[in-house]
XYZ file of C-alpha atoms in Angstrom:
708
model
C 26.061 -39.561 -17.521
C 28.121 -40.460 -14.265
C 28.812 -38.145 -11.410
C 32.276 -36.425 -11.884
C 33.655 -36.160 -8.333
C 36.743 -34.714 -9.716
C 34.826 -31.415 -9.705
C 33.222 -31.443 -6.230
C 34.482 -29.959 -3.337
C 33.346 -30.657 0.396
C 32.196 -28.255 2.825
C 31.372 -29.148 6.211
C 28.442 -27.372 7.878
C 30.220 -26.489 10.759
C 33.145 -24.379 8.960
C 32.755 -20.786 8.180
C 32.628 -21.163 4.450
C 29.323 -23.106 4.967
C 27.538 -20.048 6.061
C 28.279 -18.312 2.540
C 24.707 -18.848 0.620
C 26.306 -18.050 -2.781
C 28.954 -20.819 -2.154
C 26.658 -23.613 -0.318
C 23.115 -22.636 -1.244
C 20.523 -20.899 0.821
C 19.309 -24.146 2.431
C 22.937 -25.517 3.606
C 23.951 -21.494 4.695
C 20.971 -21.328 6.815
C 21.592 -24.434 8.810
C 25.366 -23.365 8.963
C 24.337 -20.199 10.442
C 21.934 -21.994 12.943
C 24.372 -24.570 14.124
C 26.859 -21.857 14.883
C 24.091 -20.059 16.906
C 23.507 -23.162 19.094
C 20.486 -24.373 17.407
C 19.744 -28.243 17.062
C 21.151 -28.792 13.688
C 22.260 -32.276 12.660
C 26.224 -32.411 11.216
C 26.398 -32.620 7.446
C 28.387 -31.317 4.668
C 27.532 -29.531 1.331
C 29.275 -30.817 -2.096
C 29.837 -27.766 -4.083
C 31.491 -27.110 -7.828
C 35.243 -27.371 -7.374
C 35.950 -24.045 -9.508
C 34.071 -22.266 -6.706
C 35.968 -23.323 -3.741
C 39.416 -24.422 -5.488
C 41.396 -24.294 -2.033
C 38.897 -26.406 0.099
C 39.327 -30.400 -0.105
C 37.942 -31.722 -3.404
C 38.112 -34.829 -5.562
C 36.875 -38.660 -4.995
C 38.686 -39.089 -1.558
C 37.620 -36.042 -0.101
C 33.920 -36.809 -0.975
C 34.178 -40.325 0.262
C 35.655 -39.283 3.326
C 33.047 -37.463 4.216
C 30.663 -39.759 3.178
C 32.155 -42.489 5.548
C 32.114 -39.769 8.251
C 28.307 -39.580 8.322
C 27.661 -43.279 7.019
C 30.080 -44.722 9.483
C 30.963 -48.407 9.558
C 27.352 -49.225 10.664
C 25.880 -47.912 7.087
C 23.896 -45.290 8.632
C 21.052 -43.567 6.264
C 21.681 -40.447 4.897
C 19.567 -37.618 3.676
C 20.588 -35.675 0.458
C 18.803 -32.842 -0.904
C 19.401 -29.632 -2.913
C 20.632 -26.451 -1.619
C 20.385 -23.690 -4.487
C 21.293 -19.961 -4.267
C 17.726 -19.236 -5.489
C 15.833 -21.534 -2.996
C 14.811 -20.729 0.544
C 15.118 -17.044 0.189
C 13.055 -14.035 1.084
C 11.841 -13.896 -2.532
C 11.100 -17.325 -3.326
C 11.117 -20.831 -1.272
C 10.812 -22.780 -4.471
C 9.785 -25.459 -2.537
C 9.502 -28.810 -4.215
C 11.432 -27.697 -7.403
C 14.606 -29.902 -6.876
C 15.082 -33.400 -5.659
C 15.430 -34.687 -2.218
C 16.458 -38.421 -1.491
C 15.476 -39.735 1.658
C 17.208 -43.130 3.477
C 20.262 -43.292 1.305
C 22.395 -46.316 2.086
C 25.710 -47.297 0.641
C 28.153 -45.485 -1.569
C 26.680 -46.199 -4.851
C 23.129 -45.216 -3.694
C 24.770 -42.296 -2.322
C 26.678 -41.230 -5.467
C 23.215 -42.147 -7.269
C 21.322 -39.865 -4.837
C 23.868 -36.833 -5.381
C 23.653 -37.666 -9.446
C 19.857 -37.089 -8.882
C 19.759 -33.989 -7.302
C 22.009 -32.350 -9.610
C 19.933 -33.838 -12.604
C 16.952 -31.911 -10.985
C 18.416 -28.656 -10.875
C 19.378 -29.089 -14.739
C 15.573 -30.278 -15.374
C 14.078 -27.281 -13.711
C 11.703 -25.042 -15.661
C 11.695 -21.050 -15.570
C 13.931 -18.617 -13.941
C 14.318 -18.080 -10.573
C 12.078 -14.974 -9.187
C 13.872 -11.705 -9.933
C 15.821 -13.378 -12.931
C 18.577 -15.940 -12.567
C 19.104 -19.684 -13.553
C 17.718 -21.683 -10.570
C 20.507 -24.344 -11.277
C 23.138 -22.270 -11.127
C 24.933 -22.230 -7.675
C 23.623 -25.451 -6.840
C 24.985 -27.554 -4.146
C 24.198 -30.777 -2.576
C 23.372 -30.971 1.199
C 24.015 -34.422 2.994
C 23.459 -35.028 6.413
C 22.364 -38.288 8.639
C 18.752 -39.789 8.254
C 17.136 -39.192 11.832
C 14.149 -41.610 12.641
C 11.597 -39.048 14.104
C 8.774 -39.655 16.301
C 6.842 -36.500 15.563
C 7.762 -34.103 13.181
C 6.370 -31.022 11.023
C 6.525 -27.673 9.946
C 6.374 -24.540 12.036
C 5.970 -20.797 10.885
C 7.226 -18.432 13.257
C 4.624 -15.949 12.446
C 0.984 -16.274 10.893
C 1.753 -15.762 7.122
C -1.793 -15.529 6.217
C -3.048 -12.837 9.040
C 0.485 -11.315 8.874
C 0.341 -11.710 12.815
C 3.761 -11.887 14.587
C 2.183 -12.841 17.791
C 0.968 -16.165 16.307
C 3.018 -19.312 15.578
C 1.624 -22.049 13.468
C 2.451 -25.585 13.391
C 1.638 -28.551 11.292
C 2.497 -32.189 12.995
C 2.541 -35.612 11.889
C 3.778 -38.656 13.329
C 6.785 -39.565 11.901
C 8.857 -37.442 9.606
C 8.152 -33.780 8.208
C 8.324 -35.033 4.540
C 4.796 -36.341 4.527
C 3.737 -33.193 5.132
C 5.628 -31.786 2.379
C 4.381 -34.389 0.101
C 1.083 -33.850 0.768
C 0.170 -37.349 2.069
C -1.073 -36.845 5.336
C -3.075 -33.870 6.435
C -1.387 -33.424 9.901
C -2.814 -31.642 12.731
C -2.180 -27.743 12.863
C -1.804 -25.701 16.090
C -1.994 -21.800 16.578
C 0.183 -21.090 19.353
C 0.871 -17.735 21.008
C 4.416 -16.435 21.283
C 4.416 -17.841 24.896
C 3.352 -21.145 24.070
C -0.310 -20.772 25.058
C -2.313 -23.149 22.366
C -5.286 -21.063 21.031
C -6.728 -23.491 18.631
C -6.098 -26.911 16.962
C -7.362 -28.607 14.050
C -8.806 -31.348 13.905
C -9.593 -31.282 17.665
C -7.496 -33.882 19.902
C -7.933 -35.576 23.134
C -5.588 -34.456 25.467
C -4.010 -37.507 26.310
C -3.335 -37.934 22.648
C -2.016 -34.850 21.482
C 1.209 -35.025 19.401
C 2.737 -31.626 20.816
C 2.019 -31.366 24.687
C 2.904 -28.407 26.659
C 6.689 -29.391 27.123
C 7.251 -30.055 23.113
C 5.067 -27.018 22.204
C 7.048 -24.836 24.702
C 10.241 -26.249 23.189
C 9.219 -25.324 19.496
C 8.035 -21.709 20.793
C 11.627 -21.321 21.908
C 13.286 -22.494 18.759
C 10.848 -20.005 16.553
C 12.446 -17.334 18.879
C 16.027 -18.126 18.753
C 15.463 -18.716 14.631
C 14.201 -15.249 14.757
C 17.059 -13.649 16.660
C 19.529 -15.652 14.217
C 18.043 -14.544 11.274
C 16.419 -11.333 12.015
C 12.756 -12.410 10.915
C 10.389 -15.177 11.543
C 11.338 -18.311 9.886
C 9.659 -21.638 7.903
C 11.160 -24.275 9.530
C 11.025 -28.133 9.407
C 11.531 -30.009 12.779
C 11.453 -33.391 14.235
C 11.482 -35.011 17.472
C 13.444 -38.259 17.719
C 12.976 -41.279 19.874
C 14.800 -39.709 22.495
C 12.500 -36.659 22.326
C 15.204 -34.173 21.269
C 14.213 -31.702 19.065
C 15.825 -30.933 15.994
C 15.981 -28.209 12.972
C 16.136 -29.545 9.472
C 15.671 -26.656 7.588
C 14.819 -22.641 8.135
C 14.123 -20.102 5.690
C 12.263 -16.560 5.321
C 8.759 -17.140 5.499
C 7.514 -15.884 1.709
C 4.299 -13.738 0.949
C 3.924 -13.287 4.510
C 0.794 -10.994 4.683
C 1.349 -7.291 5.774
C -0.414 -6.475 9.011
C -1.127 -2.684 10.317
C 0.915 -1.626 12.947
C -0.866 -1.377 16.602
C -2.329 1.657 16.912
C -1.868 2.956 12.944
C -4.090 5.646 11.848
C -7.026 4.880 9.432
C -6.128 6.744 6.161
C -7.867 7.191 2.719
C -7.270 9.214 -0.448
C -10.991 10.093 -0.374
C -10.904 13.677 0.722
C -7.946 14.805 -0.878
C -7.722 12.894 -4.049
C -9.687 15.129 -6.080
C -6.924 17.790 -5.376
C -3.695 15.712 -5.829
C -5.060 12.719 -7.965
C -1.378 11.862 -8.990
C 1.967 11.118 -7.382
C 3.570 14.367 -5.846
C 7.332 14.836 -6.035
C 9.304 16.056 -3.037
C 9.049 19.814 -3.687
C 5.235 19.376 -4.768
C 4.400 17.697 -1.443
C 6.331 20.620 0.474
C 4.686 23.533 -1.596
C 1.017 22.062 -1.932
C 0.358 19.225 0.241
C 2.025 20.845 3.601
C -0.137 24.092 3.471
C -3.022 21.989 2.924
C -2.379 19.528 5.905
C -1.916 22.991 8.198
C -4.960 24.885 7.006
C -7.122 21.863 7.619
C -5.603 21.675 11.206
C -6.266 25.366 11.952
C -10.108 24.436 10.553
C -10.147 21.456 12.715
C -9.193 23.395 15.532
C -11.582 26.405 15.150
C -14.451 24.420 14.795
C -13.178 22.044 17.764
C -13.673 18.848 16.265
C -10.728 17.317 17.605
C -8.395 17.930 20.898
C -5.376 20.228 20.115
C -3.059 17.690 21.574
C -4.019 15.535 18.656
C -3.851 17.800 16.222
C -0.499 18.762 17.229
C 0.819 15.160 17.091
C -1.341 14.026 13.959
C -1.208 15.724 10.474
C -4.795 15.655 8.699
C -3.008 14.863 5.382
C 0.200 13.035 4.704
C 1.680 11.306 1.774
C 2.504 7.276 1.086
C 4.688 6.712 -1.919
C 4.169 10.187 -2.895
C 0.263 9.708 -2.741
C -1.836 11.873 -0.710
C -3.845 10.589 1.943
C -5.828 11.916 4.705
C -6.772 10.690 8.203
C -10.372 9.567 7.516
C -11.196 9.741 11.080
C -9.765 13.223 11.872
C -11.717 14.730 8.667
C -15.202 12.944 9.709
C -14.914 10.918 6.583
C -15.753 7.628 8.457
C -17.910 7.015 11.553
C -16.086 6.867 14.995
C -14.690 3.450 15.954
C -16.436 3.786 19.175
C -19.639 5.377 18.673
C -20.964 4.450 22.410
C -17.969 5.357 24.243
C -18.300 8.957 22.140
C -21.849 9.354 23.185
C -21.414 9.128 26.856
C -17.771 10.679 26.624
C -18.385 14.241 28.134
C -14.970 15.662 26.797
C -16.415 16.140 22.905
C -19.361 18.039 24.030
C -17.421 20.231 26.329
C -15.008 21.032 23.861
C -17.567 21.629 21.312
C -19.530 23.746 23.638
C -16.200 25.651 24.061
C -15.819 26.312 20.541
C -19.533 26.913 19.754
C -19.245 30.746 20.196
C -16.544 30.766 17.585
C -18.360 28.530 15.417
C -21.250 30.972 15.772
C -19.298 34.012 15.089
C -17.618 32.264 11.960
C -20.617 31.548 10.450
C -21.413 34.987 10.111
C -18.153 36.503 9.629
C -16.786 33.806 7.003
C -18.245 34.903 3.746
C -16.965 38.389 4.310
C -13.466 36.993 5.310
C -13.311 34.563 2.435
C -14.099 38.011 0.153
C -11.256 39.744 1.851
C -8.851 36.721 1.714
C -9.900 36.079 -2.339
C -9.428 40.077 -2.749
C -5.993 39.965 -1.080
C -4.801 36.924 -3.073
C -6.038 38.387 -6.599
C -4.407 41.730 -5.597
C -0.842 40.158 -5.084
C -1.328 37.940 -8.045
C -1.908 40.786 -10.157
C 0.941 42.901 -8.978
C 3.341 40.202 -8.820
C 5.987 40.669 -12.047
C 6.019 37.994 -14.634
C 8.600 35.245 -13.487
C 11.004 36.050 -16.275
C 11.782 39.855 -14.629
C 12.222 38.332 -11.003
C 15.189 37.940 -9.211
C 16.024 34.825 -7.170
C 15.518 36.985 -3.936
C 11.841 38.085 -5.049
C 11.186 34.098 -6.368
C 12.002 33.070 -2.576
C 9.482 35.777 -1.326
C 6.816 34.659 -3.772
C 7.190 31.185 -3.075
C 7.158 31.551 0.544
C 3.973 33.827 0.649
C 2.613 31.025 -1.720
C 2.818 28.567 1.268
C 1.419 30.731 3.802
C -1.520 32.047 1.697
C -2.416 28.504 0.762
C -2.705 27.356 4.578
C -5.179 30.395 5.116
C -7.053 29.560 1.753
C -7.357 25.776 2.556
C -8.484 26.650 6.333
C -11.036 29.011 5.002
C -12.316 27.175 2.364
C -12.731 23.945 4.649
C -14.585 26.083 7.248
C -16.929 27.619 4.749
C -17.728 24.299 3.269
C -18.686 22.956 6.497
C -20.175 25.984 8.166
C -21.609 28.205 5.276
C -22.480 25.678 2.315
C -22.181 25.649 -1.144
C -24.225 28.765 -1.809
C -25.417 28.896 -5.336
C -24.133 25.533 -6.259
C -21.935 26.802 -9.185
C -18.337 25.563 -9.610
C -15.212 26.681 -10.777
C -15.316 23.089 -12.697
C -18.478 23.824 -14.384
C -17.275 27.109 -15.208
C -14.390 26.216 -16.781
C -16.097 23.432 -18.946
C -18.434 26.002 -20.151
C -15.672 28.260 -21.126
C -13.931 25.605 -22.666
C -16.875 24.650 -25.004
C -17.446 28.146 -26.054
C -14.130 28.837 -27.092
C -13.493 25.808 -28.918
C -16.264 26.589 -30.893
C -14.885 29.833 -31.818
C -11.726 27.911 -32.772
C -9.455 29.321 -29.846
C -6.341 26.796 -29.124
C -6.486 25.098 -25.789
C -3.275 27.167 -25.038
C -4.780 30.516 -25.864
C -7.572 29.495 -23.561
C -5.433 28.562 -20.543
C -3.833 32.019 -20.841
C -6.944 34.117 -21.363
C -9.143 32.281 -18.820
C -7.375 30.708 -15.502
C -10.356 29.571 -14.426
C -9.717 26.739 -16.961
C -6.620 25.450 -14.336
C -9.364 23.966 -11.974
C -9.704 21.024 -14.751
C -6.111 20.284 -14.109
C -4.163 18.957 -11.091
C -1.145 21.267 -9.876
C 2.034 19.957 -11.301
C 5.824 21.211 -11.553
C 5.779 19.824 -15.160
C 3.636 21.855 -17.958
C 0.035 21.601 -17.422
C -1.504 18.485 -18.710
C -4.209 18.120 -21.449
C -7.606 19.917 -20.933
C -10.621 17.467 -21.399
C -11.530 16.539 -24.961
C -15.109 15.842 -24.450
C -17.141 18.605 -22.993
C -20.521 18.310 -24.301
C -21.417 21.797 -22.203
C -24.550 23.702 -22.835
C -24.362 26.190 -19.682
C -22.920 29.824 -20.529
C -19.929 30.940 -18.608
C -21.133 32.875 -15.578
C -17.937 34.720 -14.593
C -15.533 33.811 -11.455
C -17.328 36.249 -9.441
C -20.564 34.703 -9.763
C -19.227 31.433 -7.978
C -19.883 30.999 -4.245
C -17.367 31.394 -1.636
C -15.936 27.918 -1.449
C -15.533 27.595 -4.943
C -13.803 30.951 -5.081
C -11.344 29.776 -2.603
C -10.659 26.667 -4.347
C -9.965 28.586 -7.356
C -7.327 30.972 -5.680
C -5.742 27.954 -4.158
C -5.113 26.391 -7.782
C -4.247 29.772 -8.970
C -1.484 30.008 -6.376
C -0.367 26.775 -7.034
C 0.294 27.365 -10.496
C 2.203 30.635 -9.719
C 4.525 28.683 -7.414
C 4.698 26.208 -10.375
C 5.665 28.998 -13.011
C 8.190 30.136 -10.767
C 9.955 27.055 -10.383
C 9.979 26.232 -14.031
C 11.152 29.666 -14.734
C 14.088 29.116 -12.027
C 14.818 25.637 -13.715
C 15.034 27.060 -17.231
C 17.830 29.648 -15.598
C 19.777 26.808 -14.475
C 19.660 25.148 -17.805
C 21.084 27.955 -19.283
C 23.718 27.979 -16.567
C 24.767 24.249 -17.333
C 21.968 22.150 -15.300
C 20.362 20.213 -18.162
C 18.317 18.429 -15.778
C 17.379 21.420 -13.568
C 13.463 20.702 -13.237
C 13.979 17.372 -12.191
C 16.557 18.016 -9.640
C 14.570 21.123 -8.069
C 11.444 18.274 -8.081
C 13.665 16.301 -5.723
C 14.504 18.866 -3.226
C 12.631 19.813 0.104
C 11.271 23.031 0.857
C 14.301 24.350 3.018
C 16.671 23.118 0.350
C 15.442 25.302 -2.349
C 14.887 28.067 0.069
C 18.830 27.817 0.972
C 19.923 27.768 -3.040
C 17.604 30.762 -3.877
C 19.476 32.411 -0.992
C 22.715 31.732 -2.327
C 23.460 28.399 -0.570
C 25.494 25.660 -2.253
C 23.284 22.711 -3.670
C 23.021 19.634 -1.809
C 25.855 16.813 -2.611
C 23.658 14.196 -3.570
C 21.347 16.152 -5.570
C 22.418 14.611 -8.924
C 21.883 11.079 -7.595
C 18.371 11.848 -6.527
C 15.620 10.088 -8.607
C 12.149 11.185 -9.239
C 9.290 9.316 -7.105
C 8.085 6.822 -9.576
C 4.014 6.389 -10.318
C 3.083 4.193 -7.543
C -0.436 2.135 -7.464
C -3.358 4.344 -6.311
C -3.858 3.745 -2.428
C -6.830 1.720 -1.109
C -9.774 3.655 -0.382
C -9.066 2.771 3.650
C -5.822 1.527 4.740
C -3.599 1.613 7.728
C 0.487 1.589 7.640
C 2.176 -1.664 8.298
C 5.553 -1.544 10.632
C 7.398 -1.278 7.210
C 5.338 1.866 6.157
C 3.300 0.071 3.418
C -0.685 0.260 3.162
C -2.746 -2.487 4.327
C -6.465 -2.343 3.020
C -9.214 -2.189 5.630
C -13.022 -2.434 4.892
C -14.934 0.722 6.449
C -18.867 -0.545 5.844
C -21.469 0.645 7.984
C -22.823 -0.701 11.356
C -25.394 -3.299 12.048
C -26.435 -6.525 10.874
C -28.805 -5.185 7.816
C -25.659 -3.515 6.604
C -23.778 -6.852 6.579
C -26.666 -8.590 4.667
C -26.920 -6.099 2.447
C -23.456 -6.191 1.142
C -23.979 -9.532 0.389
C -27.002 -8.847 -1.932
C -25.828 -6.401 -4.218
C -26.777 -3.613 -2.201
C -24.313 -0.940 -1.045
C -24.713 2.188 1.052
C -22.300 5.075 0.747
C -23.039 8.635 1.573
C -25.711 10.541 -0.766
C -24.518 13.496 -2.471
C -27.896 14.509 -4.237
C -28.954 14.552 -7.683
C -31.998 12.362 -6.728
C -32.644 8.998 -8.051
C -31.153 7.182 -11.403
C -30.866 4.232 -13.317
C -28.357 2.875 -15.494
C -25.497 0.621 -16.776
C -22.385 0.609 -14.662
C -19.242 1.970 -16.449
C -15.696 2.511 -15.368
C -14.582 5.145 -17.953
C -12.771 2.725 -20.307
C -14.263 1.350 -23.572
C -17.705 2.435 -25.253
C -19.957 4.557 -23.042
C -23.260 2.974 -22.684
C -26.109 5.420 -23.525
C -27.283 5.793 -20.165
C -24.086 5.226 -18.012
C -23.754 5.301 -14.186
C -20.006 6.129 -13.967
C -18.270 4.050 -11.222
C -14.976 5.329 -10.060
C -12.216 4.855 -7.077
C -11.733 8.446 -6.841
C -13.737 11.627 -7.801
C -10.923 13.102 -10.256
C -11.949 16.459 -11.337
C -10.664 15.283 -15.056
C -13.991 13.271 -15.105
C -15.997 16.310 -14.902
C -16.433 16.346 -18.931
C -18.187 13.004 -18.661
C -20.877 13.682 -16.543
C -23.545 15.322 -18.788
C -26.096 12.569 -19.388
C -24.800 10.464 -16.950
C -27.494 8.193 -15.047
C -25.569 8.424 -12.121
C -21.973 8.633 -10.305
C -20.672 6.096 -7.536
C -17.269 6.856 -6.141
C -15.463 4.617 -3.480
C -13.796 7.702 -1.814
C -14.649 11.728 -2.009
C -16.693 13.578 -0.320
C -20.272 15.285 -0.842
C -18.416 18.559 -0.912
C -15.897 17.610 -3.739
C -15.843 19.312 -6.999
C -17.180 16.278 -9.028
C -19.761 16.035 -6.257
C -20.910 19.523 -6.352
C -20.801 19.693 -10.216
C -22.848 16.706 -10.340
C -25.542 18.112 -8.081
C -25.458 21.063 -10.225
C -26.468 19.150 -13.143
C -29.025 16.656 -11.376
C -26.673 13.603 -11.881
C -27.580 11.284 -8.942
C -24.253 10.825 -6.667
C -23.293 8.563 -3.883
C -19.644 8.652 -2.580
C -18.179 6.510 -0.101
C -19.157 3.130 -1.445
C -16.621 0.252 -0.330
C -15.324 -1.559 -3.201
C -17.675 0.207 -5.701
C -15.525 -1.023 -8.624
C -15.025 -4.456 -7.982
C -18.558 -5.050 -6.748
C -19.952 -3.021 -9.960
C -18.280 -4.562 -12.915
C -19.015 -2.700 -16.449
C -22.674 -3.643 -17.755
C -24.503 -4.384 -14.684
C -27.374 -2.498 -14.207
C -27.643 0.009 -11.027
C -30.138 2.298 -9.488
C -28.137 5.176 -7.727
C -30.104 7.030 -4.647
C -28.230 10.522 -4.398
C -30.469 11.340 -1.221
C -30.026 8.082 0.877
C -26.541 7.080 -0.486
C -27.840 3.464 -1.687
C -26.482 1.763 -4.674
C -28.227 -1.674 -6.124
C -27.915 -3.808 -8.868
C -30.839 -4.544 -10.702
C -32.127 -7.590 -12.400
C -35.163 -8.153 -15.058
C -38.506 -9.123 -13.779
C -41.044 -11.501 -14.979
C -42.324 -8.853 -17.557
C -38.729 -7.723 -18.160
C -39.157 -4.719 -15.787
C -36.313 -3.563 -13.588
C -36.645 -4.954 -10.102
C -33.903 -3.642 -7.509
C -31.905 -7.046 -5.804
C -32.138 -4.769 -2.730
C -35.761 -4.153 -2.575
C -36.764 -7.764 -3.475
C -34.730 -8.944 -0.152
C -36.452 -6.431 1.897
C -33.697 -3.525 1.641
C -35.045 -0.781 -0.191
């Protein structure tokens, strides 16, 4: 089918309309913007469907005049390329999907080239990323064919490392199309933002370099100019002509640019707090529960003298990322210091600990009684509190505010008791709850009745403004209930934390029910999106925030990496936190992982991720220590977690029932797939894969290589 020139309009690149990507496509629009900003862009024009630009010159005469203006009487060669609204975008480059015709001479060949580009858009397969027809909005970009002595591709940032302080260039003799076609490898240069050569591959003799110092500096300047024009680093095609003038052939956003942690970003991870808040928190849940936890941990760290007060004032120990709770791993001591030698010779931490030593000594003696007094105060307040249905709005506000304050105290004392006093008898609220659940079910009592009678069961459920989740189906517990009073101080404090959280949740649900009756059918969702000052104002009689109806709940997001830093955009950049020393590095390559031993002795079994049939003697390998996994502990051969601490609910419970447990094992789920045999040493904190020896006896891979 021949090309219909009547249906094509001409838009020169030096016009305002050319910068409209919806009209001329991203490739032509980017070049038009670059040319308007003074970047070295060749002249040219775009051919677009006439119906989208009816007020512009169109038809055979307009197209021929535009062609003649570039080709001139000497028959200059042209380049005819696609320019789609769905290519060269931030989401997708769609590089090489559509045709490009080079060295086009003569009118007839020009028409054939235009037809070939349009045909390539119709033959493209698959929708554009994010939806849409990739051939829709197709324009044809026409420019002179430039003879280049050196050409190539330049990235204004390192897309693999995510570094914006590096500029990558691949250069060849001739035009950049050789690189794009893959026929020539080219020479790769890594430059600093100031044009200094960092590395080149393959190595060149100084006199034979394709990019000397002057050319490299001009490319770096072009990269900076393009970034200023487009607002972000660009993926560019360039060429130096026979007069050594630099020309920009194409500019587009760098797709799939790797994230890089912001300079000075803290090392975060869900480990120490994931068991308390395993799911995404809504804004009100964050203010009611996470903020008091962060404040309480700050008080505990200050009391123990483990961090300077200037740091504690500036850095919260706990924060949220996409609604998921994460802790400052270094501040809470979950990972080794980044500078152990400097810390050893630095007198300040020692002096700080010395000044706090008398407080710590007195705390160690006084904490058990302080904990008993605090738990008694909480129990008395909760007992005397009227049922939510009988409380006025002012009473609900006062109870919620009391809950936030007392949660700070409970978290502070729970942290101090755990680190300074220890676990005591080793009994856990989760173990008590499982025993109550097993006995109650054996007597035919429903889960709802059990929850109403035995609030200790709340330790099996994470806090939520929604109704409590399901209790574990599998228990298999044989221990008899011992009573909440028999729990050690730390577990008693943890249980009160959960009770206060549930009291707050019940008050919010009650207030939401009243609002529903008053004509707000979606009241609970709306309340969940509020911040604490907003809710306090509403309970105090202030009007609702204007935009509350437009607010959406935070969606469920992917679990956070075990350790990460935040990029400048606030997105997590995963980071490996292995141990120190050569032996550790070697052991990681040979099936041997080291974490933190949480007790339970030595065990062997088959790795199981909690999915599918459970092996007979399973080693449960998980990312976080979710209390919901407590029901799986009976008869486990071991427990391995990527995050968490030896003081977590699940780790304590595992010790109580002699399950070998190791926490803080990097990449455990990926490193130990389901079905492999593992040994778990809860004392040394090592986890090793096992292979069968000559007599079909288990042989530790680490021991065989000398890493036992």
